[in-house]
């Protein structure tokens, strides 16, 4: 608690200020769910605004989305708590959105069909036709035969909305998506091959009892979230290293000249 008596004084520093009802509507969950996650310590406490009304920020919105995604992956609340505890302390809302998008890509959830008003409420903003096209390019939504109805990927929409205000050409978004799909599919194929040849095949050849086969399959299902987290962490670390190299490479000539 800060000196001014505000709990979590930096949780709405990003300018997003939502009541618990608005947070629940944006995240597509119930107010009861938000409060439950808060009591479990999975969400940081809100900032206290005028009349001691709790105000939530982008960190809450993205962490809530990540919690929901991890639950869809089959993690228990205890496992989710451990997952969140391993995230870097300086994780930004964008970091959490990336985590959710990459975790969701492991087993994509069913798309939701939303009307424009519902889509904009979920996005937390009005959307122009150009912005809808950008979201489509990122894979966050697809158009349907009805121009006012969209097939939305709940896992990718929050990240897509965050990227809308970044001045990235549409062609770059399309190319970036193609790169991610190409390499994620290659990674999935290689992981499947590795697991099949080194774990599953020898296990089958040992002629285990039927109940052991079922247990082995259940264990492999639980491995998926761990692999997803490893991929997310490795991707973020690699991205930061690449960005660091690019910054150092750009700064070197100027540094040399100043000597």
Short mmCIF file of C-alpha atoms in Angstrom, two decimals:
data_model
loop_
_atom_site.label_atom_id
_atom_site.label_comp_id
_atom_site.label_asym_id
_atom_site.label_seq_id
_atom_site.Cartn_x
_atom_site.Cartn_y
_atom_site.Cartn_z
CA UNK A 1 0.00 0.00 0.00
CA UNK A 2 1.41 3.38 -0.95
CA UNK A 3 1.80 6.43 1.24
CA UNK A 4 -1.46 7.87 -0.05
CA UNK A 5 -3.37 4.80 1.07
CA UNK A 6 -3.85 3.49 -2.47
CA UNK A 7 -3.49 -0.25 -2.90
CA UNK A 8 -1.30 -1.26 -5.84
CA UNK A 9 -0.62 2.33 -6.85
CA UNK A 10 0.85 1.43 -10.25
CA UNK A 11 -1.77 -1.01 -11.50
CA UNK A 12 -3.62 1.62 -13.52
CA UNK A 13 -0.57 3.62 -14.55
CA UNK A 14 -1.23 2.58 -18.15
CA UNK A 15 -4.32 4.80 -18.25
CA UNK A 16 -6.83 1.93 -18.23
CA UNK A 17 -9.25 2.46 -15.35
CA UNK A 18 -12.08 -0.07 -15.08
CA UNK A 19 -14.63 -0.86 -12.41
CA UNK A 20 -15.06 -4.52 -11.54
CA UNK A 21 -18.16 -4.66 -13.75
CA UNK A 22 -16.30 -3.14 -16.69
CA UNK A 23 -13.34 -5.46 -16.16
CA UNK A 24 -15.62 -8.51 -16.16
CA UNK A 25 -17.39 -7.33 -19.33
CA UNK A 26 -14.10 -6.69 -21.14
CA UNK A 27 -12.72 -10.09 -20.13
CA UNK A 28 -15.93 -11.99 -20.87
CA UNK A 29 -16.24 -13.40 -17.34
CA UNK A 30 -18.52 -12.75 -14.38
CA UNK A 31 -17.88 -10.30 -11.56
CA UNK A 32 -17.99 -13.26 -9.20
CA UNK A 33 -15.11 -14.87 -11.12
CA UNK A 34 -13.03 -11.69 -10.87
CA UNK A 35 -13.60 -11.48 -7.12
CA UNK A 36 -12.84 -15.19 -6.68
CA UNK A 37 -9.49 -14.89 -8.47
CA UNK A 38 -8.71 -11.85 -6.34
CA UNK A 39 -9.34 -13.72 -3.09
CA UNK A 40 -7.08 -16.53 -4.33
CA UNK A 41 -4.27 -14.07 -4.95
CA UNK A 42 -4.27 -14.70 -8.70
CA UNK A 43 -5.10 -11.06 -9.42
CA UNK A 44 -3.35 -8.10 -7.76
CA UNK A 45 -5.64 -5.90 -5.65
CA UNK A 46 -7.27 -2.93 -7.42
CA UNK A 47 -6.34 0.66 -6.85
CA UNK A 48 -8.81 2.46 -4.61
CA UNK A 49 -10.34 5.44 -6.42
CA UNK A 50 -12.86 8.08 -5.34
CA UNK A 51 -15.34 6.81 -2.74
CA UNK A 52 -13.01 3.80 -2.34
CA UNK A 53 -14.24 2.24 -5.58
CA UNK A 54 -11.83 -0.41 -6.82
CA UNK A 55 -10.22 0.47 -10.16
CA UNK A 56 -8.54 -2.10 -12.37
CA UNK A 57 -5.93 -1.65 -15.11
CA UNK A 58 -4.53 -3.43 -18.14
CA UNK A 59 -2.43 -5.69 -15.90
CA UNK A 60 -5.63 -7.06 -14.37
CA UNK A 61 -7.27 -7.48 -17.76
CA UNK A 62 -4.37 -9.38 -19.27
CA UNK A 63 -3.66 -11.47 -16.18
CA UNK A 64 -7.34 -12.41 -16.04
CA UNK A 65 -7.20 -13.50 -19.67
CA UNK A 66 -4.07 -15.56 -19.00
CA UNK A 67 -5.70 -17.26 -16.00
CA UNK A 68 -8.75 -18.18 -18.07
CA UNK A 69 -6.53 -19.55 -20.85
CA UNK A 70 -4.48 -21.65 -18.45
CA UNK A 71 -7.67 -23.06 -16.99
CA UNK A 72 -8.79 -24.06 -20.48
CA UNK A 73 -5.47 -25.87 -20.82
CA UNK A 74 -6.44 -28.00 -17.83
CA UNK A 75 -4.26 -26.44 -15.11
CA UNK A 76 -5.60 -26.42 -11.57
CA UNK A 77 -5.74 -23.17 -9.59
CA UNK A 78 -2.69 -24.30 -7.61
CA UNK A 79 -0.77 -24.95 -10.86
CA UNK A 80 -1.86 -21.57 -12.23
CA UNK A 81 -0.63 -19.89 -9.07
CA UNK A 82 2.78 -21.53 -9.55
CA UNK A 83 2.80 -20.55 -13.23
CA UNK A 84 2.09 -16.91 -12.43
CA UNK A 85 4.69 -16.91 -9.65
CA UNK A 86 7.36 -17.88 -12.21
CA UNK A 87 6.61 -14.92 -14.45
CA UNK A 88 9.17 -12.09 -14.25
CA UNK A 89 8.23 -9.46 -11.68
CA UNK A 90 8.54 -6.75 -14.33
CA UNK A 91 6.07 -8.45 -16.71
CA UNK A 92 4.09 -5.77 -18.52
CA UNK A 93 0.50 -6.05 -19.77
CA UNK A 94 1.96 -6.72 -23.21
CA UNK A 95 4.10 -9.56 -21.81
CA UNK A 96 0.99 -11.13 -20.29
CA UNK A 97 -0.92 -10.71 -23.55
CA UNK A 98 1.91 -12.47 -25.43
CA UNK A 99 1.90 -15.27 -22.86
CA UNK A 100 -1.81 -15.76 -23.33
CA UNK A 101 -1.63 -15.69 -27.13
CA UNK A 102 1.19 -18.24 -27.23
CA UNK A 103 -0.40 -20.51 -24.64
CA UNK A 104 -3.69 -20.33 -26.57
CA UNK A 105 -1.91 -21.36 -29.76
CA UNK A 106 -1.11 -24.75 -28.19
CA UNK A 107 -4.75 -25.84 -28.36
CA UNK A 108 -6.75 -23.02 -29.95
CA UNK A 109 -10.10 -22.48 -28.29
CA UNK A 110 -13.31 -22.38 -30.24
CA UNK A 111 -13.93 -19.10 -32.01
CA UNK A 112 -16.81 -16.94 -30.84
CA UNK A 113 -19.21 -15.21 -33.20
CA UNK A 114 -19.73 -11.64 -32.08
CA UNK A 115 -21.70 -8.76 -33.52
CA UNK A 116 -19.88 -5.46 -34.00
CA UNK A 117 -21.24 -4.00 -30.75
CA UNK A 118 -20.14 -7.10 -28.83
CA UNK A 119 -16.75 -7.06 -30.54
CA UNK A 120 -16.17 -3.41 -29.66
CA UNK A 121 -17.28 -4.00 -26.07
CA UNK A 122 -14.83 -6.90 -25.79
CA UNK A 123 -12.10 -4.78 -27.39
CA UNK A 124 -12.89 -1.85 -25.11
CA UNK A 125 -12.99 0.63 -28.00
CA UNK A 126 -14.69 1.51 -31.26
CA UNK A 127 -13.19 -0.13 -34.34
CA UNK A 128 -12.83 1.36 -37.79
CA UNK A 129 -12.87 -0.81 -40.91
CA UNK A 130 -9.11 -0.40 -41.21
CA UNK A 131 -8.65 -1.62 -37.64
CA UNK A 132 -10.91 -4.61 -38.31
CA UNK A 133 -8.70 -5.46 -41.30
CA UNK A 134 -5.60 -5.25 -39.10
CA UNK A 135 -7.17 -7.56 -36.52
CA UNK A 136 -8.02 -9.99 -39.32
CA UNK A 137 -4.43 -9.84 -40.58
CA UNK A 138 -3.21 -10.79 -37.10
CA UNK A 139 -5.61 -13.74 -36.95
CA UNK A 140 -7.59 -12.20 -34.09
CA UNK A 141 -10.83 -12.39 -36.05
CA UNK A 142 -12.36 -13.48 -39.34
CA UNK A 143 -15.16 -11.92 -41.32
CA UNK A 144 -18.35 -13.86 -41.94
CA UNK A 145 -20.98 -13.55 -44.66
CA UNK A 146 -22.71 -10.98 -42.46
CA UNK A 147 -20.55 -7.81 -42.50
CA UNK A 148 -21.64 -7.03 -38.93
CA UNK A 149 -20.75 -10.46 -37.49
CA UNK A 150 -17.19 -11.62 -36.85
CA UNK A 151 -15.64 -14.93 -35.82
CA UNK A 152 -13.29 -13.93 -33.00
CA UNK A 153 -10.35 -15.78 -31.45
CA UNK A 154 -10.67 -14.91 -27.71
CA UNK A 155 -7.02 -15.77 -27.08
CA UNK A 156 -5.61 -13.46 -29.75
CA UNK A 157 -8.06 -10.54 -29.59
CA UNK A 158 -6.54 -8.81 -26.50
CA UNK A 159 -3.06 -8.86 -28.03
CA UNK A 160 -4.40 -7.74 -31.41
CA UNK A 161 -6.17 -4.76 -29.85
CA UNK A 162 -2.93 -3.71 -28.16
CA UNK A 163 -1.08 -3.75 -31.47
CA UNK A 164 -3.68 -1.60 -33.25
CA UNK A 165 -2.08 1.69 -32.23
CA UNK A 166 1.43 0.58 -33.16
CA UNK A 167 2.38 2.04 -36.58
CA UNK A 168 3.06 -1.30 -38.26
CA UNK A 169 2.10 -1.67 -41.95
CA UNK A 170 -0.60 -4.22 -42.74
CA UNK A 171 1.84 -6.08 -44.98
CA UNK A 172 4.25 -6.46 -42.05
CA UNK A 173 1.51 -7.91 -39.85
CA UNK A 174 0.64 -10.46 -42.53
CA UNK A 175 4.30 -11.40 -43.00
CA UNK A 176 4.88 -11.65 -39.24
CA UNK A 177 1.89 -13.95 -38.83
CA UNK A 178 3.19 -16.18 -41.63
CA UNK A 179 6.61 -16.40 -39.91
CA UNK A 180 5.04 -17.32 -36.56
CA UNK A 181 2.79 -19.97 -38.12
CA UNK A 182 5.62 -21.49 -40.13
CA UNK A 183 8.00 -21.81 -37.19
CA UNK A 184 5.39 -22.82 -34.61
CA UNK A 185 4.22 -25.64 -36.88
CA UNK A 186 7.80 -26.75 -37.45
CA UNK A 187 8.41 -26.72 -33.69
CA UNK A 188 5.22 -28.70 -33.05
CA UNK A 189 6.18 -31.31 -35.65
CA UNK A 190 9.66 -31.71 -34.21
CA UNK A 191 8.38 -31.99 -30.64
CA UNK A 192 5.82 -34.57 -31.71
CA UNK A 193 8.50 -36.57 -33.53
CA UNK A 194 10.86 -36.38 -30.56
CA UNK A 195 8.22 -37.48 -28.07
CA UNK A 196 6.89 -40.23 -30.35
CA UNK A 197 10.30 -41.77 -31.02
CA UNK A 198 11.93 -41.42 -27.61
CA UNK A 199 8.99 -41.83 -25.23
CA UNK A 200 5.78 -43.12 -26.75
CA UNK A 201 7.23 -45.72 -29.17
CA UNK A 202 9.49 -47.46 -26.59
CA UNK A 203 6.63 -47.43 -24.12
CA UNK A 204 4.26 -49.11 -26.57
CA UNK A 205 6.90 -51.69 -27.52
CA UNK A 206 7.22 -52.70 -23.86
CA UNK A 207 3.66 -54.08 -24.15
CA UNK A 208 2.21 -52.28 -21.13
CA UNK A 209 -1.17 -53.17 -19.63
CA UNK A 210 -4.21 -51.24 -21.00
CA UNK A 211 -4.56 -49.20 -17.81
CA UNK A 212 -0.91 -48.15 -18.10
CA UNK A 213 -1.50 -46.90 -21.65
CA UNK A 214 -4.36 -44.74 -20.41
CA UNK A 215 -2.17 -43.37 -17.63
CA UNK A 216 0.62 -42.57 -20.07
CA UNK A 217 -1.77 -40.69 -22.32
CA UNK A 218 -3.04 -38.68 -19.35
CA UNK A 219 0.54 -37.79 -18.44
CA UNK A 220 1.28 -36.57 -21.96
CA UNK A 221 -1.82 -34.34 -21.81
CA UNK A 222 -0.40 -32.69 -18.67
CA UNK A 223 2.96 -32.11 -20.38
CA UNK A 224 1.39 -29.77 -22.94
CA UNK A 225 1.04 -26.72 -20.64
CA UNK A 226 4.65 -27.12 -19.47
CA UNK A 227 5.91 -27.20 -23.05
CA UNK A 228 3.75 -24.19 -23.88
CA UNK A 229 5.25 -22.21 -21.00
CA UNK A 230 8.76 -23.22 -22.06
CA UNK A 231 8.05 -21.99 -25.60
CA UNK A 232 6.65 -18.70 -24.32
CA UNK A 233 9.64 -18.10 -22.05
CA UNK A 234 12.17 -19.03 -24.73
CA UNK A 235 10.43 -16.81 -27.28
CA UNK A 236 10.40 -13.78 -25.00
CA UNK A 237 14.03 -14.29 -24.01
CA UNK A 238 15.09 -14.65 -27.65
CA UNK A 239 13.08 -11.60 -28.67
CA UNK A 240 14.65 -9.47 -25.97
CA UNK A 241 18.12 -10.68 -26.94
CA UNK A 242 17.48 -9.87 -30.61
CA UNK A 243 16.15 -6.43 -29.73
CA UNK A 244 19.14 -5.84 -27.47
CA UNK A 245 21.54 -6.80 -30.25
CA UNK A 246 19.73 -4.49 -32.67
CA UNK A 247 19.90 -1.57 -30.22
CA UNK A 248 23.58 -2.14 -29.51
CA UNK A 249 24.30 -2.43 -33.23
CA UNK A 250 22.54 0.86 -33.90
CA UNK A 251 24.21 2.65 -31.01
CA UNK A 252 27.76 1.49 -31.79
CA UNK A 253 28.56 3.94 -34.63
CA UNK A 254 27.34 6.92 -32.61
CA UNK A 255 29.25 5.78 -29.56
CA UNK A 256 32.45 5.44 -31.55
CA UNK A 257 32.04 8.93 -33.03
CA UNK A 258 31.55 10.51 -29.63
CA UNK A 259 34.89 9.22 -28.37
#
